[in-house]
């Protein structure tokens, strides 16, 4: 009983740090329940050498637990989904500062990217929801095929090869010169608006249990920035989605999907017909 209480107190805070709506239990349909196979698939992608989050529990612990009893982790995750909660203790993360390349002034905070080291159990749950959301998004058109990166068979390498192909086609067509314009969304993950993201998920008919859990997952987070001599003081984060979360890339892809509406696909360049891409501003 003492050991159980220790695990319970570690992952379920007795008193919330923030005033949050009281969760309501909704039993998952059988088809929506997480099973041992999904957990095994998620754990296979988790390296024992990955740095753990604030609780310092490595993936090897969860792999050992799953080997001994394949029902423990699925049951824990199903409870999170049924209650539509992600406990506050699982939301704590450590922010590692990584310098961005080719920045002139490394005394400025903007010259660094913050990568979140999250609790390992949290990332197992995130990987499972991530795979489910990617599958749903692909079947229901939540992202366009022009979107690349962190998607099945849609690597950023494909974008580079496509760009090279289009440039070569443009150069071969009537001896035209080709120019490329790159646009960067500054602080993309950091500036995701939660209400807009959740509204987008709801309008796209993402299963309600996923939307409710994601809503809790991205809210009321805390992160401590780590650097030599840092006090490791947790500070609240009430906007954006975390760099380092397996779930963030697909959420961001869905979030920016309407930007593709600015491009008229019927006017993209092909060697058969030269039509410039038109961007409506």
CSV table of C-alpha atoms in Angstrom, one decimal:
chain,number,residue,atom,x,y,z
A,1,UNK,CA,0.0,0.0,0.0
A,2,UNK,CA,2.9,2.4,0.8
A,3,UNK,CA,4.5,1.8,-2.6
A,4,UNK,CA,1.2,2.4,-4.3
A,5,UNK,CA,0.7,5.6,-2.4
A,6,UNK,CA,4.1,6.8,-3.5
A,7,UNK,CA,3.4,6.3,-7.2
A,8,UNK,CA,-0.1,7.9,-6.7
A,9,UNK,CA,1.4,11.0,-5.0
A,10,UNK,CA,4.1,11.3,-7.7
A,11,UNK,CA,1.7,11.4,-10.6
A,12,UNK,CA,-1.6,12.6,-9.2
A,13,UNK,CA,-1.2,15.9,-7.3
A,14,UNK,CA,-3.5,16.1,-4.2
A,15,UNK,CA,-4.2,19.7,-4.8
A,16,UNK,CA,-4.1,21.3,-8.3
A,17,UNK,CA,-1.7,24.2,-8.8
A,18,UNK,CA,-4.2,26.1,-10.8
A,19,UNK,CA,-8.0,26.6,-10.7
A,20,UNK,CA,-9.1,24.2,-13.4
A,21,UNK,CA,-12.5,22.8,-14.3
A,22,UNK,CA,-13.4,19.6,-12.3
A,23,UNK,CA,-13.0,16.7,-14.7
A,24,UNK,CA,-15.9,14.4,-15.4
A,25,UNK,CA,-15.4,10.6,-16.0
A,26,UNK,CA,-16.6,9.4,-19.4
A,27,UNK,CA,-16.0,5.7,-20.1
A,28,UNK,CA,-14.2,5.1,-23.3
A,29,UNK,CA,-15.7,3.0,-26.0
A,30,UNK,CA,-13.9,-0.2,-26.4
A,31,UNK,CA,-12.5,0.8,-29.8
A,32,UNK,CA,-11.0,3.9,-28.2
A,33,UNK,CA,-9.2,2.1,-25.3
A,34,UNK,CA,-5.4,1.9,-25.4
A,35,UNK,CA,-4.2,-1.6,-25.6
A,36,UNK,CA,-0.8,-3.3,-24.8
A,37,UNK,CA,0.1,-3.4,-28.5
A,38,UNK,CA,-0.1,0.4,-28.8
A,39,UNK,CA,2.1,0.8,-25.7
A,40,UNK,CA,4.6,-1.7,-27.1
A,41,UNK,CA,4.8,0.2,-30.3
A,42,UNK,CA,5.3,3.5,-28.5
A,43,UNK,CA,8.0,2.1,-26.2
A,44,UNK,CA,9.9,0.7,-29.2
A,45,UNK,CA,10.5,4.3,-30.3
A,46,UNK,CA,11.7,5.4,-26.8
A,47,UNK,CA,15.5,5.2,-26.4
A,48,UNK,CA,16.9,4.1,-23.0
A,49,UNK,CA,19.6,6.8,-23.6
A,50,UNK,CA,17.0,9.6,-23.8
A,51,UNK,CA,17.3,12.2,-21.1
A,52,UNK,CA,14.3,11.9,-18.6
A,53,UNK,CA,12.2,14.8,-17.3
A,54,UNK,CA,12.1,16.3,-13.8
A,55,UNK,CA,11.2,13.0,-12.1
A,56,UNK,CA,14.4,11.4,-13.6
A,57,UNK,CA,12.5,8.1,-14.4
A,58,UNK,CA,14.1,6.7,-17.6
A,59,UNK,CA,12.2,4.8,-20.3
A,60,UNK,CA,13.9,1.6,-19.1
A,61,UNK,CA,11.7,1.6,-16.0
A,62,UNK,CA,8.5,1.7,-18.1
A,63,UNK,CA,9.8,-0.9,-20.5
A,64,UNK,CA,10.5,-3.2,-17.5
A,65,UNK,CA,7.0,-2.6,-16.1
A,66,UNK,CA,5.4,-3.4,-19.4
A,67,UNK,CA,7.4,-6.6,-19.7
A,68,UNK,CA,6.3,-7.8,-16.3
A,69,UNK,CA,2.7,-6.7,-16.6
A,70,UNK,CA,1.3,-5.6,-20.0
A,71,UNK,CA,-1.9,-4.2,-18.4
A,72,UNK,CA,-0.5,-1.5,-16.1
A,73,UNK,CA,0.5,1.2,-18.6
A,74,UNK,CA,-2.6,0.8,-20.8
A,75,UNK,CA,-4.9,1.1,-17.8
A,76,UNK,CA,-3.1,4.2,-16.5
A,77,UNK,CA,-3.4,5.9,-19.9
A,78,UNK,CA,-7.1,4.9,-20.3
A,79,UNK,CA,-7.8,6.5,-17.0
A,80,UNK,CA,-6.2,9.8,-18.2
A,81,UNK,CA,-8.3,9.7,-21.4
A,82,UNK,CA,-11.5,8.8,-19.6
A,83,UNK,CA,-11.1,11.7,-17.2
A,84,UNK,CA,-9.8,14.0,-19.9
A,85,UNK,CA,-6.8,15.0,-17.8
A,86,UNK,CA,-3.1,15.1,-17.9
A,87,UNK,CA,-2.0,15.4,-14.2
A,88,UNK,CA,0.0,18.5,-13.2
A,89,UNK,CA,3.1,16.5,-12.2
A,90,UNK,CA,3.2,15.1,-15.8
A,91,UNK,CA,3.2,18.6,-17.2
A,92,UNK,CA,6.5,19.7,-15.6
A,93,UNK,CA,9.4,19.8,-18.0
A,94,UNK,CA,13.0,20.9,-18.1
A,95,UNK,CA,13.9,23.4,-20.8
A,96,UNK,CA,17.3,22.8,-22.4
A,97,UNK,CA,18.8,25.8,-24.3
A,98,UNK,CA,20.2,24.9,-27.7
A,99,UNK,CA,22.0,27.7,-29.6
A,100,UNK,CA,20.5,28.5,-33.0
A,101,UNK,CA,23.0,28.4,-35.9
A,102,UNK,CA,24.5,31.5,-37.4
A,103,UNK,CA,23.2,34.0,-34.8
A,104,UNK,CA,25.4,37.0,-34.3
A,105,UNK,CA,24.5,37.7,-30.7
A,106,UNK,CA,24.4,34.8,-28.3
A,107,UNK,CA,23.7,37.0,-25.3
A,108,UNK,CA,20.1,37.3,-26.5
A,109,UNK,CA,17.6,34.7,-25.4
A,110,UNK,CA,16.1,34.7,-29.0
A,111,UNK,CA,19.4,33.2,-30.2
A,112,UNK,CA,18.5,29.9,-28.4
A,113,UNK,CA,15.9,27.2,-29.0
A,114,UNK,CA,14.3,25.7,-25.9
A,115,UNK,CA,13.9,21.9,-26.1
A,116,UNK,CA,11.6,20.5,-23.4
A,117,UNK,CA,12.7,17.3,-21.5
A,118,UNK,CA,9.3,15.9,-20.4
A,119,UNK,CA,8.3,13.2,-18.1
A,120,UNK,CA,8.9,9.8,-19.8
A,121,UNK,CA,5.4,8.4,-18.9
A,122,UNK,CA,3.9,11.6,-20.4
A,123,UNK,CA,5.8,11.0,-23.7
A,124,UNK,CA,4.5,7.4,-23.9
A,125,UNK,CA,0.9,8.7,-23.7
A,126,UNK,CA,1.7,11.5,-26.2
A,127,UNK,CA,3.2,9.0,-28.7
A,128,UNK,CA,0.0,6.9,-28.6
A,129,UNK,CA,-2.3,9.9,-29.1
A,130,UNK,CA,0.1,11.2,-31.8
A,131,UNK,CA,-0.2,8.0,-33.9
A,132,UNK,CA,-4.0,8.1,-33.5
A,133,UNK,CA,-4.2,11.7,-34.5
A,134,UNK,CA,-1.9,11.3,-37.5
A,135,UNK,CA,-4.0,8.4,-38.7
A,136,UNK,CA,-7.3,10.4,-38.3
A,137,UNK,CA,-5.8,13.5,-39.9
A,138,UNK,CA,-4.6,11.6,-42.9
A,139,UNK,CA,-8.0,9.9,-43.5
A,140,UNK,CA,-10.0,13.1,-43.0
A,141,UNK,CA,-7.7,15.7,-44.7
A,142,UNK,CA,-6.6,17.6,-41.6
A,143,UNK,CA,-3.4,18.4,-43.4
A,144,UNK,CA,-2.5,18.8,-47.1
A,145,UNK,CA,-0.1,16.6,-49.0
A,146,UNK,CA,2.1,19.7,-49.5
A,147,UNK,CA,2.8,19.7,-45.7
A,148,UNK,CA,6.0,17.8,-45.0
A,149,UNK,CA,7.9,16.9,-41.8
A,150,UNK,CA,6.9,14.6,-39.0
A,151,UNK,CA,4.2,13.0,-41.1
A,152,UNK,CA,4.1,9.5,-42.6
A,153,UNK,CA,6.0,9.3,-45.9
A,154,UNK,CA,6.2,13.1,-45.9
A,155,UNK,CA,9.8,14.0,-44.8
A,156,UNK,CA,11.3,17.5,-45.2
A,157,UNK,CA,13.8,15.7,-47.6
A,158,UNK,CA,10.8,15.3,-50.0
A,159,UNK,CA,10.2,19.1,-49.9
A,160,UNK,CA,13.9,19.7,-50.9
A,161,UNK,CA,13.7,17.2,-53.8
A,162,UNK,CA,10.4,18.7,-55.0
A,163,UNK,CA,11.9,22.2,-54.9
A,164,UNK,CA,14.9,21.1,-56.9
A,165,UNK,CA,12.6,19.5,-59.5
A,166,UNK,CA,10.5,22.6,-59.8
A,167,UNK,CA,13.5,24.9,-60.2
A,168,UNK,CA,14.9,22.6,-62.9
A,169,UNK,CA,11.6,22.5,-64.7
A,170,UNK,CA,11.4,26.3,-64.6
A,171,UNK,CA,14.9,26.7,-66.0
A,172,UNK,CA,14.1,24.3,-68.8
A,173,UNK,CA,10.9,26.0,-69.8
A,174,UNK,CA,11.5,28.8,-72.3
A,175,UNK,CA,14.9,29.5,-70.7
A,176,UNK,CA,13.2,31.2,-67.8
A,177,UNK,CA,15.0,32.0,-64.6
A,178,UNK,CA,13.7,30.7,-61.3
A,179,UNK,CA,13.6,32.4,-58.0
A,180,UNK,CA,12.6,31.0,-54.6
A,181,UNK,CA,11.1,32.8,-51.7
A,182,UNK,CA,11.2,31.2,-48.2
A,183,UNK,CA,8.9,32.3,-45.4
A,184,UNK,CA,9.6,31.4,-41.8
A,185,UNK,CA,7.0,31.4,-39.0
A,186,UNK,CA,8.9,33.0,-36.2
A,187,UNK,CA,8.5,31.0,-32.9
A,188,UNK,CA,5.9,28.8,-34.5
A,189,UNK,CA,5.4,26.3,-31.7
A,190,UNK,CA,5.7,29.0,-29.1
A,191,UNK,CA,2.9,31.1,-30.5
A,192,UNK,CA,0.2,28.6,-31.1
A,193,UNK,CA,-3.1,29.9,-29.7
A,194,UNK,CA,-4.8,27.2,-27.7
A,195,UNK,CA,-8.3,28.3,-28.4
A,196,UNK,CA,-7.7,28.4,-32.1
A,197,UNK,CA,-6.1,25.0,-32.1
A,198,UNK,CA,-8.9,23.4,-30.1
A,199,UNK,CA,-11.5,25.0,-32.3
A,200,UNK,CA,-9.8,23.7,-35.4
A,201,UNK,CA,-9.7,20.1,-33.9
A,202,UNK,CA,-13.4,20.4,-33.0
A,203,UNK,CA,-14.5,21.7,-36.4
A,204,UNK,CA,-12.6,18.8,-38.1
A,205,UNK,CA,-14.5,16.3,-36.0
A,206,UNK,CA,-11.5,14.9,-34.1
A,207,UNK,CA,-12.9,12.4,-31.5
A,208,UNK,CA,-14.1,14.3,-28.5
A,209,UNK,CA,-12.0,12.2,-26.0
A,210,UNK,CA,-8.9,13.3,-27.9
A,211,UNK,CA,-9.8,17.0,-28.0
A,212,UNK,CA,-10.7,17.1,-24.3
A,213,UNK,CA,-7.4,15.4,-23.3
A,214,UNK,CA,-5.4,17.6,-25.7
A,215,UNK,CA,-7.1,20.6,-24.2
A,216,UNK,CA,-5.9,19.6,-20.7
A,217,UNK,CA,-2.5,18.5,-21.9
A,218,UNK,CA,-1.5,21.8,-23.4
A,219,UNK,CA,-2.9,23.9,-20.5
A,220,UNK,CA,-1.3,25.0,-17.3
A,221,UNK,CA,2.1,23.6,-18.0
A,222,UNK,CA,5.3,24.4,-16.1
A,223,UNK,CA,8.9,24.5,-17.3
A,224,UNK,CA,12.3,25.2,-15.6
A,225,UNK,CA,15.0,26.6,-17.9
A,226,UNK,CA,18.3,24.7,-17.4
A,227,UNK,CA,21.7,26.3,-17.8
A,228,UNK,CA,24.9,26.3,-15.7
A,229,UNK,CA,24.0,27.7,-12.2
A,230,UNK,CA,20.3,27.8,-12.9
A,231,UNK,CA,18.0,27.5,-9.9
A,232,UNK,CA,15.6,25.2,-11.7
A,233,UNK,CA,12.5,27.2,-10.7
A,234,UNK,CA,9.3,26.1,-12.4
A,235,UNK,CA,7.5,28.9,-14.3
A,236,UNK,CA,4.0,28.6,-15.8
A,237,UNK,CA,3.4,28.4,-19.6
A,238,UNK,CA,0.0,29.3,-20.8
A,239,UNK,CA,0.5,29.6,-24.5
A,240,UNK,CA,2.1,27.6,-27.3
A,241,UNK,CA,3.0,23.9,-27.6
A,242,UNK,CA,6.3,22.4,-26.5
A,243,UNK,CA,9.4,21.7,-28.6
A,244,UNK,CA,10.3,18.1,-27.8
A,245,UNK,CA,6.8,16.7,-27.5
A,246,UNK,CA,5.9,13.9,-29.9
A,247,UNK,CA,2.5,15.4,-30.3
A,248,UNK,CA,3.5,19.0,-31.2
A,249,UNK,CA,4.4,18.5,-34.9
A,250,UNK,CA,1.0,17.1,-36.0
A,251,UNK,CA,-0.8,19.7,-33.8
A,252,UNK,CA,1.2,22.5,-35.5
A,253,UNK,CA,0.5,20.9,-38.9
A,254,UNK,CA,-3.2,21.0,-38.3
A,255,UNK,CA,-2.9,24.5,-36.8
A,256,UNK,CA,-1.3,26.0,-39.9
A,257,UNK,CA,-3.3,24.0,-42.5
A,258,UNK,CA,-5.4,27.0,-43.5
A,259,UNK,CA,-2.3,28.8,-44.6
A,260,UNK,CA,-2.2,26.4,-47.6
A,261,UNK,CA,-5.5,28.1,-48.8
A,262,UNK,CA,-3.3,31.1,-49.7
A,263,UNK,CA,-1.9,29.2,-52.6
A,264,UNK,CA,-3.9,28.3,-55.6
A,265,UNK,CA,-2.9,24.7,-56.5
A,266,UNK,CA,-4.3,25.1,-60.0
A,267,UNK,CA,-1.6,27.8,-60.7
A,268,UNK,CA,1.5,25.9,-59.6
A,269,UNK,CA,4.3,25.6,-62.1
A,270,UNK,CA,4.6,22.6,-64.4
A,271,UNK,CA,6.8,22.2,-67.5
A,272,UNK,CA,3.6,21.9,-69.6
A,273,UNK,CA,2.3,25.3,-68.5
A,274,UNK,CA,4.1,28.2,-66.9
A,275,UNK,CA,1.9,29.7,-64.2
A,276,UNK,CA,3.4,31.4,-61.2
A,277,UNK,CA,2.2,30.5,-57.7
A,278,UNK,CA,-0.2,33.3,-56.6
A,279,UNK,CA,-0.3,34.1,-52.9
A,280,UNK,CA,-3.3,36.1,-51.7
A,281,UNK,CA,-2.4,38.5,-48.9
